[in-house]
């Protein structure tokens, strides 16, 4: 399972509240990614990190921020959650041949 | 036009049949091609990975890449009920971003 855990696994929150999702990896991978998965859109990249304190935007980064202060942890923050951010969020790491391995996901509902 | 196109299905086949799943793409810069399997409420699981045209076989699974036609396929032989899942194709250039198809939902009927 590539040693990836995500927390929380499920969360229900209200519009306008801040939310932070955590991705933790145990194998010292340099690259980490956050995706969201929605019906009809597949997996879309939100942000990624290529090292401690090094991050960049993906396809759907508006309304999201990330931080990586340690190699093993990559945090995704929704500063003010909206109903359009209801989704399943996946963290991934990059393997040695550019393949990506995914965590179990976080199911977020914004009411 | 999306970078990667994949028929969403759903696709239902009887147990033991050969399954063919396909994706087309528009970006000739894609170099690496992957197939993921995703069970309901689980994360995508890497199934096959290839970086060249031709076939790659792993047990009952064969991945096929035709770069001249910008077309990739996944074949499942002797399909089993446990193969019922959503299958996602994905591809990447030498850079970072992985581009996914929307997934094909497959059901194997016992």
Short mmCIF file of N, CA and C in Angstrom, two decimals, chain A residues 31 33 35 37 40-43 45 48 90 94 97-104 107, chain B residues 2 32 34 36 38 41-44 46 49 88 92 94-98 100-102:
data_model
loop_
_atom_site.label_atom_id
_atom_site.label_comp_id
_atom_site.label_asym_id
_atom_site.label_seq_id
_atom_site.Cartn_x
_atom_site.Cartn_y
_atom_site.Cartn_z
N UNK A 31 8.22 13.21 -3.90
CA UNK A 31 7.05 13.81 -4.52
C UNK A 31 5.77 13.31 -3.86
N UNK A 33 1.31 14.22 -3.83
CA UNK A 33 0.25 14.84 -4.63
C UNK A 33 -1.08 14.80 -3.88
N UNK A 35 -5.16 14.88 -5.03
CA UNK A 35 -6.15 14.82 -6.10
C UNK A 35 -7.54 14.87 -5.48
N UNK A 37 -11.51 13.43 -6.63
CA UNK A 37 -12.19 12.55 -7.58
C UNK A 37 -13.68 12.82 -7.55
N UNK A 40 -17.69 11.78 -13.38
CA UNK A 40 -17.63 12.46 -14.68
C UNK A 40 -16.36 13.24 -14.93
N UNK A 41 -15.55 13.41 -13.88
CA UNK A 41 -14.30 14.17 -14.04
C UNK A 41 -13.07 13.32 -13.78
N UNK A 42 -13.25 12.20 -13.17
CA UNK A 42 -12.09 11.38 -12.84
C UNK A 42 -11.25 12.04 -11.76
N UNK A 43 -9.98 11.73 -11.77
CA UNK A 43 -9.04 12.28 -10.80
C UNK A 43 -8.40 13.55 -11.36
N UNK A 45 -5.71 16.82 -10.41
CA UNK A 45 -4.63 17.24 -9.53
C UNK A 45 -4.93 18.61 -8.92
N UNK A 48 0.79 19.72 -5.78
CA UNK A 48 1.78 18.69 -5.53
C UNK A 48 3.01 19.31 -4.87
N UNK A 90 -7.73 12.21 -2.62
CA UNK A 90 -6.69 11.19 -2.57
C UNK A 90 -5.32 11.84 -2.54
N UNK A 94 5.03 9.51 -5.58
CA UNK A 94 5.63 9.09 -6.85
C UNK A 94 6.71 8.05 -6.60
N UNK A 97 9.87 5.11 -10.92
CA UNK A 97 9.68 5.11 -12.37
C UNK A 97 8.55 6.05 -12.80
N UNK A 98 8.29 7.06 -12.00
CA UNK A 98 7.24 8.06 -12.28
C UNK A 98 5.82 7.55 -12.08
N UNK A 99 5.65 6.29 -11.71
CA UNK A 99 4.30 5.84 -11.39
C UNK A 99 3.86 6.46 -10.07
N UNK A 100 2.56 6.49 -9.84
CA UNK A 100 2.05 7.06 -8.60
C UNK A 100 1.24 6.02 -7.84
N UNK A 101 1.37 6.07 -6.52
CA UNK A 101 0.67 5.17 -5.63
C UNK A 101 -0.23 6.00 -4.72
N UNK A 102 -1.45 5.51 -4.55
CA UNK A 102 -2.47 6.30 -3.89
C UNK A 102 -2.78 5.81 -2.47
N UNK A 103 -3.20 6.77 -1.66
CA UNK A 103 -3.70 6.45 -0.34
C UNK A 103 -5.15 6.01 -0.40
N UNK A 104 -5.75 5.75 0.78
CA UNK A 104 -7.11 5.21 0.82
C UNK A 104 -8.21 6.24 0.60
N UNK A 107 -13.23 11.09 2.40
CA UNK A 107 -14.53 11.48 1.85
C UNK A 107 -14.99 12.72 2.60
N UNK B 2 -10.65 16.58 -24.13
CA UNK B 2 -9.87 16.12 -23.00
C UNK B 2 -8.57 15.49 -23.48
N UNK B 32 4.64 7.51 -20.57
CA UNK B 32 4.40 6.42 -19.63
C UNK B 32 2.90 6.20 -19.52
N UNK B 34 -0.30 3.86 -17.70
CA UNK B 34 -0.65 3.06 -16.55
C UNK B 34 -2.12 2.68 -16.57
N UNK B 36 -4.99 1.59 -13.61
CA UNK B 36 -5.30 1.45 -12.20
C UNK B 36 -6.64 0.73 -12.07
N UNK B 38 -9.77 0.33 -9.30
CA UNK B 38 -10.31 0.98 -8.10
C UNK B 38 -11.59 0.28 -7.68
N UNK B 41 -15.12 2.69 -2.98
CA UNK B 41 -14.71 3.32 -1.73
C UNK B 41 -13.26 3.00 -1.33
N UNK B 42 -12.43 2.71 -2.33
CA UNK B 42 -11.01 2.47 -2.09
C UNK B 42 -10.17 3.39 -2.97
N UNK B 43 -8.88 3.46 -2.68
CA UNK B 43 -7.99 4.23 -3.52
C UNK B 43 -7.61 3.46 -4.77
N UNK B 44 -7.21 4.17 -5.85
CA UNK B 44 -6.74 3.47 -7.06
C UNK B 44 -5.50 2.65 -6.76
N UNK B 46 -2.37 0.54 -8.57
CA UNK B 46 -1.63 0.39 -9.82
C UNK B 46 -1.64 -1.06 -10.26
N UNK B 49 1.96 -0.99 -15.76
CA UNK B 49 2.75 0.20 -16.07
C UNK B 49 3.65 -0.11 -17.25
N UNK B 88 -9.11 2.65 -14.45
CA UNK B 88 -8.68 3.98 -14.86
C UNK B 88 -7.40 3.88 -15.68
N UNK B 92 1.50 9.93 -18.55
CA UNK B 92 2.34 11.00 -18.04
C UNK B 92 3.43 11.33 -19.06
N UNK B 94 7.27 13.41 -19.44
CA UNK B 94 8.44 13.36 -18.59
C UNK B 94 8.31 14.26 -17.38
N UNK B 95 7.33 15.17 -17.40
CA UNK B 95 7.11 16.08 -16.29
C UNK B 95 6.24 15.41 -15.24
N UNK B 96 5.62 16.20 -14.43
CA UNK B 96 5.01 15.69 -13.22
C UNK B 96 3.60 15.15 -13.36
N UNK B 97 2.79 15.82 -14.19
CA UNK B 97 1.37 15.58 -14.08
C UNK B 97 0.94 14.28 -14.71
N UNK B 98 0.10 13.58 -13.94
CA UNK B 98 -0.52 12.35 -14.41
C UNK B 98 -1.92 12.70 -14.90
N UNK B 100 -5.56 11.40 -16.14
CA UNK B 100 -6.40 10.23 -16.00
C UNK B 100 -7.58 10.26 -16.96
N UNK B 101 -7.98 9.06 -17.40
CA UNK B 101 -9.30 8.90 -17.99
C UNK B 101 -10.33 8.93 -16.87
N UNK B 102 -11.60 9.03 -17.23
CA UNK B 102 -12.65 9.11 -16.22
C UNK B 102 -13.00 7.76 -15.62
#
